[in-house]
PDB file of C-alpha atoms in Angstrom:
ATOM      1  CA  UNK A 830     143.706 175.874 -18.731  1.00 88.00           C
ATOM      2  CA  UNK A 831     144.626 173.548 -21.284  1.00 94.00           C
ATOM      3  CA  UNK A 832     141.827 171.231 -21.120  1.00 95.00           C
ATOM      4  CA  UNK A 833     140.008 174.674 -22.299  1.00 94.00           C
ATOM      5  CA  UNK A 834     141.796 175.770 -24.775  1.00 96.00           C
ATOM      6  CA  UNK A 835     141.363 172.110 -25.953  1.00 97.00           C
ATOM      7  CA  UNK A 836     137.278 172.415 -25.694  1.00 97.00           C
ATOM      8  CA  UNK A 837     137.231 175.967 -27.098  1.00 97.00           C
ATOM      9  CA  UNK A 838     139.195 174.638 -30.271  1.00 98.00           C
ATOM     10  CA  UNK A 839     136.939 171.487 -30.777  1.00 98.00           C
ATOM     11  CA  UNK A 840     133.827 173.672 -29.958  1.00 98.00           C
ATOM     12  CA  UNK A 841     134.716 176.727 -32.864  1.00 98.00           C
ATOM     13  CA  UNK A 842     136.214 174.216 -35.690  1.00 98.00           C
ATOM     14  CA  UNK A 843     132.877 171.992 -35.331  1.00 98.00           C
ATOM     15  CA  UNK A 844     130.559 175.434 -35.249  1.00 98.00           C
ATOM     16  CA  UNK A 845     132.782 176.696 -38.233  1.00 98.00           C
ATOM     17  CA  UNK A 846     132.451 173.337 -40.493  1.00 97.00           C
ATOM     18  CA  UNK A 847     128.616 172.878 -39.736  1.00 98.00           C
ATOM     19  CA  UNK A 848     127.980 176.404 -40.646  1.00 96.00           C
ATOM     20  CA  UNK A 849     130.298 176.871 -43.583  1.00 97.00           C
ATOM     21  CA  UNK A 850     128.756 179.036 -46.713  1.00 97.00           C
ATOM     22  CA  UNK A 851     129.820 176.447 -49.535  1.00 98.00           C
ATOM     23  CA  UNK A 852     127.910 179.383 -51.879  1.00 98.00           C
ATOM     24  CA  UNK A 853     130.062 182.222 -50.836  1.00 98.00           C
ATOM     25  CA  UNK A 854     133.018 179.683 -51.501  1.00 98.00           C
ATOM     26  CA  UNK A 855     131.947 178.812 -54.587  1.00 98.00           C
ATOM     27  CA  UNK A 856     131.360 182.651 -54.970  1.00 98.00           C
ATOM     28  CA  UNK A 857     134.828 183.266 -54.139  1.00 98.00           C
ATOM     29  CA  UNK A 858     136.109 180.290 -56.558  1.00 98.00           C
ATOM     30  CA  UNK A 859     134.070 182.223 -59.664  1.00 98.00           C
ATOM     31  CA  UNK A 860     135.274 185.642 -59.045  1.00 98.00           C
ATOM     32  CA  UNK A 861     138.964 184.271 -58.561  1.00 98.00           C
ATOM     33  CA  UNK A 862     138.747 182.837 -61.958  1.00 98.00           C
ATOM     34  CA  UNK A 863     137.145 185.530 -63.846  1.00 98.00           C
ATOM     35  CA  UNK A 864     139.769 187.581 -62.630  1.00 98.00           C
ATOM     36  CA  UNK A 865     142.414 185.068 -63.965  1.00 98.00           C
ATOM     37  CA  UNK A 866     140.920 184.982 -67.506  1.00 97.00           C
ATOM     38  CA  UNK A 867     141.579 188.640 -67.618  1.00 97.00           C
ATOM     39  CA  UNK A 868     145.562 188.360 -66.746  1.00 97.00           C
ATOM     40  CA  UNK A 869     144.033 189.398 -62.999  1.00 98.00           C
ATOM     41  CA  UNK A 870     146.082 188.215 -60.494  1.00 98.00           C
ATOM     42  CA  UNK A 871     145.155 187.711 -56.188  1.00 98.00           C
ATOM     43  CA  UNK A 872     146.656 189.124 -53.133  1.00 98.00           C
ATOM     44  CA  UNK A 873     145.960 188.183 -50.095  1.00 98.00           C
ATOM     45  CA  UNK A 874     146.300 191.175 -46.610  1.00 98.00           C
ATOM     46  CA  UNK A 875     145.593 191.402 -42.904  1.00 98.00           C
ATOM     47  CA  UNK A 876     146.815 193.603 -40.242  1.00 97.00           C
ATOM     48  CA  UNK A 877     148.589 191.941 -36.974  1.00 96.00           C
ATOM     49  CA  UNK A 878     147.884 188.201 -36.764  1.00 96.00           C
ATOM     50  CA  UNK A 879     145.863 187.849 -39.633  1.00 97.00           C
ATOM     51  CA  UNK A 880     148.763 189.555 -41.681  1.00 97.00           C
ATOM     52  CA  UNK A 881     150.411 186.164 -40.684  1.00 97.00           C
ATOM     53  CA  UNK A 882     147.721 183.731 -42.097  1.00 98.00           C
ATOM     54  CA  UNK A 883     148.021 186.122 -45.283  1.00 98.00           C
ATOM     55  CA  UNK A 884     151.442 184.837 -45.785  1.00 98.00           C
ATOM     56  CA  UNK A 885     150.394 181.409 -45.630  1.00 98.00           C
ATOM     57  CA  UNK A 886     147.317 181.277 -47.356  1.00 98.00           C
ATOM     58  CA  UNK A 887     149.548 183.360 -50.267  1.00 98.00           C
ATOM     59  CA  UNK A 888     152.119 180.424 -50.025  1.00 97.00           C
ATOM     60  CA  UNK A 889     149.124 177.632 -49.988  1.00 97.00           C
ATOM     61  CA  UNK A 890     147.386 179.346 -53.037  1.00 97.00           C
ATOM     62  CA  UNK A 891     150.642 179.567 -54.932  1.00 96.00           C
ATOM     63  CA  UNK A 892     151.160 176.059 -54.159  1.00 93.00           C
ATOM     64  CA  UNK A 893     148.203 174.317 -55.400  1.00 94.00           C
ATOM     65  CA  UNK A 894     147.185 176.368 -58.923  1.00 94.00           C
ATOM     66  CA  UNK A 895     146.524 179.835 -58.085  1.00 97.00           C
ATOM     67  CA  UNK A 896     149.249 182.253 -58.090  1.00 96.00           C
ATOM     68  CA  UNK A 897     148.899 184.470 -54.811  1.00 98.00           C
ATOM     69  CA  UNK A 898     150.681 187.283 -53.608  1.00 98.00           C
ATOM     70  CA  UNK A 899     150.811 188.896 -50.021  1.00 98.00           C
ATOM     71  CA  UNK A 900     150.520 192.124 -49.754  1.00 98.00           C
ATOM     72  CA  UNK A 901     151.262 194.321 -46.471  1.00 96.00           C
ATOM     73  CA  UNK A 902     148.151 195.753 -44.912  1.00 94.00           C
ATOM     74  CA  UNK A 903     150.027 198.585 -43.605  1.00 93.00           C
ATOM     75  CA  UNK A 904     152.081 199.386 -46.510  1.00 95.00           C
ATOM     76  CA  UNK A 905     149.566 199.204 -49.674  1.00 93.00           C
ATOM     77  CA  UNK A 906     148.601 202.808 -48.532  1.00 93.00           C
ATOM     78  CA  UNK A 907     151.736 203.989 -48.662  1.00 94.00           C
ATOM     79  CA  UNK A 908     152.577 202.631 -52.298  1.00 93.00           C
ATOM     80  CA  UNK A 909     152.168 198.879 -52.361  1.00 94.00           C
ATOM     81  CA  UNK A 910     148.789 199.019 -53.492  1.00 94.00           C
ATOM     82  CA  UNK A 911     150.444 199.655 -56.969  1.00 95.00           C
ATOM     83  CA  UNK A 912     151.092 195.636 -57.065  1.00 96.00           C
ATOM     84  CA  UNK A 913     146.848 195.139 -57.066  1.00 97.00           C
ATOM     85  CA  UNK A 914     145.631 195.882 -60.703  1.00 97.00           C
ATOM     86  CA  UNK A 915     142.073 196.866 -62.007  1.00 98.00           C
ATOM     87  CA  UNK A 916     140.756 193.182 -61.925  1.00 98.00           C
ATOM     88  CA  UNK A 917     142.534 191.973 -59.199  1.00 98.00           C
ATOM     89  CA  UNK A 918     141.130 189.813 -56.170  1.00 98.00           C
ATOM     90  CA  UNK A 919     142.363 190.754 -52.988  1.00 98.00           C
ATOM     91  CA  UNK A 920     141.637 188.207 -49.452  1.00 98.00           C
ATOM     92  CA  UNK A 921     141.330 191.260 -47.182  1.00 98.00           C
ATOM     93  CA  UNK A 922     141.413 189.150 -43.313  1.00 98.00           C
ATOM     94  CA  UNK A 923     139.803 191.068 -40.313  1.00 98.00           C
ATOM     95  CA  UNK A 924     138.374 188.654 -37.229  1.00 96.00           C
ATOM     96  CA  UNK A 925     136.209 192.114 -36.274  1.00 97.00           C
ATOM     97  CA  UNK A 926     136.401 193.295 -39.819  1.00 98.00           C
ATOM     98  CA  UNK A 927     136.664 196.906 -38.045  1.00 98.00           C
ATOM     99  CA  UNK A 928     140.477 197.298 -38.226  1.00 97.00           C
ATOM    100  CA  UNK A 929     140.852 200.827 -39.637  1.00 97.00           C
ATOM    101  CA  UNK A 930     144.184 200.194 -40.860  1.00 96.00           C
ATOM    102  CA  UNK A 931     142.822 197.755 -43.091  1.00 97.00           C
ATOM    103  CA  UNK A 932     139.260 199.765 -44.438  1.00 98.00           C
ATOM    104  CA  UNK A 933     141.663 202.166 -45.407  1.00 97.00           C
ATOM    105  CA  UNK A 934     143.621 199.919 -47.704  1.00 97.00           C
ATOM    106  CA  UNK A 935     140.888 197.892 -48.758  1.00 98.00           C
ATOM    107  CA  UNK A 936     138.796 201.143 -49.696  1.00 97.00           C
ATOM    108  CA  UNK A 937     142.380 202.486 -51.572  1.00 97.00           C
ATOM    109  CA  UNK A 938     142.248 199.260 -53.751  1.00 97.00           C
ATOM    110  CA  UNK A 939     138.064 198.905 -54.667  1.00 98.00           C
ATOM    111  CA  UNK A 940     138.751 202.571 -55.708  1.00 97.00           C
ATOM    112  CA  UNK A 941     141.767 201.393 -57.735  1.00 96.00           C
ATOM    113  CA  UNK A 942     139.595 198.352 -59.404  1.00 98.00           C
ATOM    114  CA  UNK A 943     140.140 195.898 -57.387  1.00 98.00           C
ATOM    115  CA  UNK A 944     137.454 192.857 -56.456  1.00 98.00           C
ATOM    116  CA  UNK A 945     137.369 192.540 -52.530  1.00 98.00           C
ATOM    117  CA  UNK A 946     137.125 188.885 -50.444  1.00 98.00           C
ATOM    118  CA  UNK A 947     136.691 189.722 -46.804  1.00 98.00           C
ATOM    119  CA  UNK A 948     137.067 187.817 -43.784  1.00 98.00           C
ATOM    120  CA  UNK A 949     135.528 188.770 -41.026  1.00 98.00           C
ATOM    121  CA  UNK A 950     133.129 187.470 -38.101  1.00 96.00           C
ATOM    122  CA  UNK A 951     129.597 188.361 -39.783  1.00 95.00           C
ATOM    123  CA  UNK A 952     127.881 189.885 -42.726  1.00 95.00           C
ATOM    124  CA  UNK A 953     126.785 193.125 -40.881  1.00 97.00           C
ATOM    125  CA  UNK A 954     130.895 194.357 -40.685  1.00 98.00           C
ATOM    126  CA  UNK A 955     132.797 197.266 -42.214  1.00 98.00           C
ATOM    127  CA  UNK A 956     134.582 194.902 -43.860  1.00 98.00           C
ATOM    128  CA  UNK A 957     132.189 193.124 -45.398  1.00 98.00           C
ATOM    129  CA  UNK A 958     129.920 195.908 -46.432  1.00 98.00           C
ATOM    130  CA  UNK A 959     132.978 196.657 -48.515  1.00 98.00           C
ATOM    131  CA  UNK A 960     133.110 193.344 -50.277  1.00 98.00           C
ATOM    132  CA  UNK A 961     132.263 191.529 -53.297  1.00 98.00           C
ATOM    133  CA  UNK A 962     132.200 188.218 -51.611  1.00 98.00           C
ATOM    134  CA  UNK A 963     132.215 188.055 -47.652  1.00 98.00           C
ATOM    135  CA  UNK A 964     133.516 184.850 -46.041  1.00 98.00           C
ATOM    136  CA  UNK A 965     132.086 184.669 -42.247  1.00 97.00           C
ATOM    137  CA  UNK A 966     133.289 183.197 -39.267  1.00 96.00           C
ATOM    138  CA  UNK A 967     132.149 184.139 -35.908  1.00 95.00           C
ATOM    139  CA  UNK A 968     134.403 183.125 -32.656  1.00 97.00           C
ATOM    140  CA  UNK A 969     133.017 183.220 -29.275  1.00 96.00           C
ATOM    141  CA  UNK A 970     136.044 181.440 -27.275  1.00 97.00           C
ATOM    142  CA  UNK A 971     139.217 182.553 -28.227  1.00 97.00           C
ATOM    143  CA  UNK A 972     140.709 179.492 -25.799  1.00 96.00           C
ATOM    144  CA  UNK A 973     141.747 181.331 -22.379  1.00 95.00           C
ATOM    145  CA  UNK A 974     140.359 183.211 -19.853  1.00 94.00           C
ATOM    146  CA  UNK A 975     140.960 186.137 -21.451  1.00 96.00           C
ATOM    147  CA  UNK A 976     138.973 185.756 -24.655  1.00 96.00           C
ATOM    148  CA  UNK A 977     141.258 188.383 -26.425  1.00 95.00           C
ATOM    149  CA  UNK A 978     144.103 186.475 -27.619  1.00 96.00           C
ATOM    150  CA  UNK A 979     143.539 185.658 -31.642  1.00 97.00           C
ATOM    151  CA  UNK A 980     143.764 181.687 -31.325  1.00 97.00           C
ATOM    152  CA  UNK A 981     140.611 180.022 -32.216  1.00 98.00           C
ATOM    153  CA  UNK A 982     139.977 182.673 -34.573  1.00 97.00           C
ATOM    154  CA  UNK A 983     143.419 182.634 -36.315  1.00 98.00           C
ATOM    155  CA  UNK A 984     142.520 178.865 -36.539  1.00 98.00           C
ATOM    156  CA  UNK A 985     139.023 179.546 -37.884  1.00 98.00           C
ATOM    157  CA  UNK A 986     140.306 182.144 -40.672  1.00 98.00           C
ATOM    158  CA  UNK A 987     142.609 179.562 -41.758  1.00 98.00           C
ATOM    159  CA  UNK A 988     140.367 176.654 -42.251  1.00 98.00           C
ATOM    160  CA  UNK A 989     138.179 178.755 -43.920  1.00 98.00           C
ATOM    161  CA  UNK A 990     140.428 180.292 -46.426  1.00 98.00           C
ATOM    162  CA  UNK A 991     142.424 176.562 -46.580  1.00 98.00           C
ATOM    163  CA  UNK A 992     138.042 175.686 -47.919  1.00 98.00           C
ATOM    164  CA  UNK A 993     138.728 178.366 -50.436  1.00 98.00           C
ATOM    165  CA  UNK A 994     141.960 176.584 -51.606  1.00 98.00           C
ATOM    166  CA  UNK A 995     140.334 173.098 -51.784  1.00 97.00           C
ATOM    167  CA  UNK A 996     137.547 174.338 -54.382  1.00 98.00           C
ATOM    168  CA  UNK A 997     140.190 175.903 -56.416  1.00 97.00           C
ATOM    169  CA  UNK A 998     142.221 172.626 -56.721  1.00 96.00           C
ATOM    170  CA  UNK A 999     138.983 170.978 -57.575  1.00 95.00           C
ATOM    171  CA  UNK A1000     138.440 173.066 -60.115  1.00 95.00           C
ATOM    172  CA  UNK A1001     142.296 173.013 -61.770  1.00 93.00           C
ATOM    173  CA  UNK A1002     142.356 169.135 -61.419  1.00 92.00           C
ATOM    174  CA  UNK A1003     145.287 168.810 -59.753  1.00 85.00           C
ATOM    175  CA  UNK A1004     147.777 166.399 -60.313  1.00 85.00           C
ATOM    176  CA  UNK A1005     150.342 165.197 -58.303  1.00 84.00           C
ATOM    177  CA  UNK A1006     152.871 166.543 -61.101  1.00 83.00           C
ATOM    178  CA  UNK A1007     151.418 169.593 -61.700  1.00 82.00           C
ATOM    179  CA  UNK A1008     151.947 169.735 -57.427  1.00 81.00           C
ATOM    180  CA  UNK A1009     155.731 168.657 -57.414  1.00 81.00           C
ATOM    181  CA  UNK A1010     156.356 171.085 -60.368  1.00 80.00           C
ATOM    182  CA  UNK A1011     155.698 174.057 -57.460  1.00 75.00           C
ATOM    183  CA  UNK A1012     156.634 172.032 -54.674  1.00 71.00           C
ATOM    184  CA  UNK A1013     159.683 169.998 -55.533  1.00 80.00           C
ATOM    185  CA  UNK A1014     161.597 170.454 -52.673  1.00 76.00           C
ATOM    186  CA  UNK A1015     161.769 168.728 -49.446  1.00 73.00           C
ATOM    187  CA  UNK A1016     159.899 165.981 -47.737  1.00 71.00           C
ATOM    188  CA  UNK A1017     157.344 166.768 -49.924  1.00 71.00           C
ATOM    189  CA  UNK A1018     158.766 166.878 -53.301  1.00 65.00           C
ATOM    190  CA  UNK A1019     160.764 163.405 -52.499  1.00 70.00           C
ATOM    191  CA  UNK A1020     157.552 161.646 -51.664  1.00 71.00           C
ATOM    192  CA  UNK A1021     156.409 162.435 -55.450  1.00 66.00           C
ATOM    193  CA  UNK A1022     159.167 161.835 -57.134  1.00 67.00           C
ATOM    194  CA  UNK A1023     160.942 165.170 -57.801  1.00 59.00           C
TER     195      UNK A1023
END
């Protein structure tokens, strides 16, 4: 069982890097800063495991240059949606991008102004009919007999969004004290200097 789960995670991070849309990241990259010359601001949302990746890709974002915030899937329809401003960019995560939950909040904040980036597994989705910028990645072995389970997918979404991250910090020129300046605590912050 392990030995494919093991296969199944080589086999989708290899399909996912020789595949990978550097355009629609580069996309993503322009509208992200186009929103921050305007005093816009990002959020990033999923429902079930990909609210999880949300937090961390928030965390990552905030951590290298561009100030992220997460923002319950469930919950921006029931007021939290007033964080996301006319000009914001919101990272709406969906592996089907079908998750009704989550079309309902991310139609609540493009009617609100918002600029949509979805994540889901192709171009022809709900989710990404709804977006500005669509960042694709298809899984067909989740890693078990199963095939249900969100693992190579979770893993997928992350190292796609993680893509995302890396051409923003390109594009700030980040130094390692600009990096300790957010991050000065921990292993991390000692092996710069903090």
């Amino acid at each position: 069982m392990i030995e494919k789960f093991e296969q199944a995670i080589k086999n989708e991070v290899n399909e996912l890097f020789d595949t990978l849309d550097y355009q629609a990241l580069d996309d993503g990259k322009a509208m992200i800063l186009a929103s921050e010359e305007e005093g816009g601001r990002v959020h990033v949302t999923g429902i079930g495991k990909p609210s999880y990746v949300s937090g961390y890709i928030a965390s990552l974002l905030s951590s290298t240059g561009t100030p992220a915030y997460f923002l319950d899937g469930t919950e921006a329809v029931h007021g939290s949606s007033g964080q996301v401003k006319k000009g914001d960019v919101v990272i709406a995560i969906s592996n089907s991008g079908e998750t009704e939950e989550l079309l309902y909040t991310v139609r609540t904040l493009k009617a609100n102004g918002a600029k949509i980036i979805g994540v889901s597994r192709n171009y022809d989705s709900s989710l990404s009919q709804l977006s500005d910028v669509c960042l694709c990645t298809s899984t067909e072995e989740e890693g078990d007999d199963l095939n249900k389970p969100p693992r190579a997918s979770i893993i997928k979404q992350t190292l796609l969004l993680q893509s995302l991250s890396i051409f923003l910090q390109k594009e700030r020129n980040l130094s390692p004290n600009d990096y300790v300046a957010w991050h000065p605590g921990g292993a991390i912050g000692e092996s710069l200097g903090a």
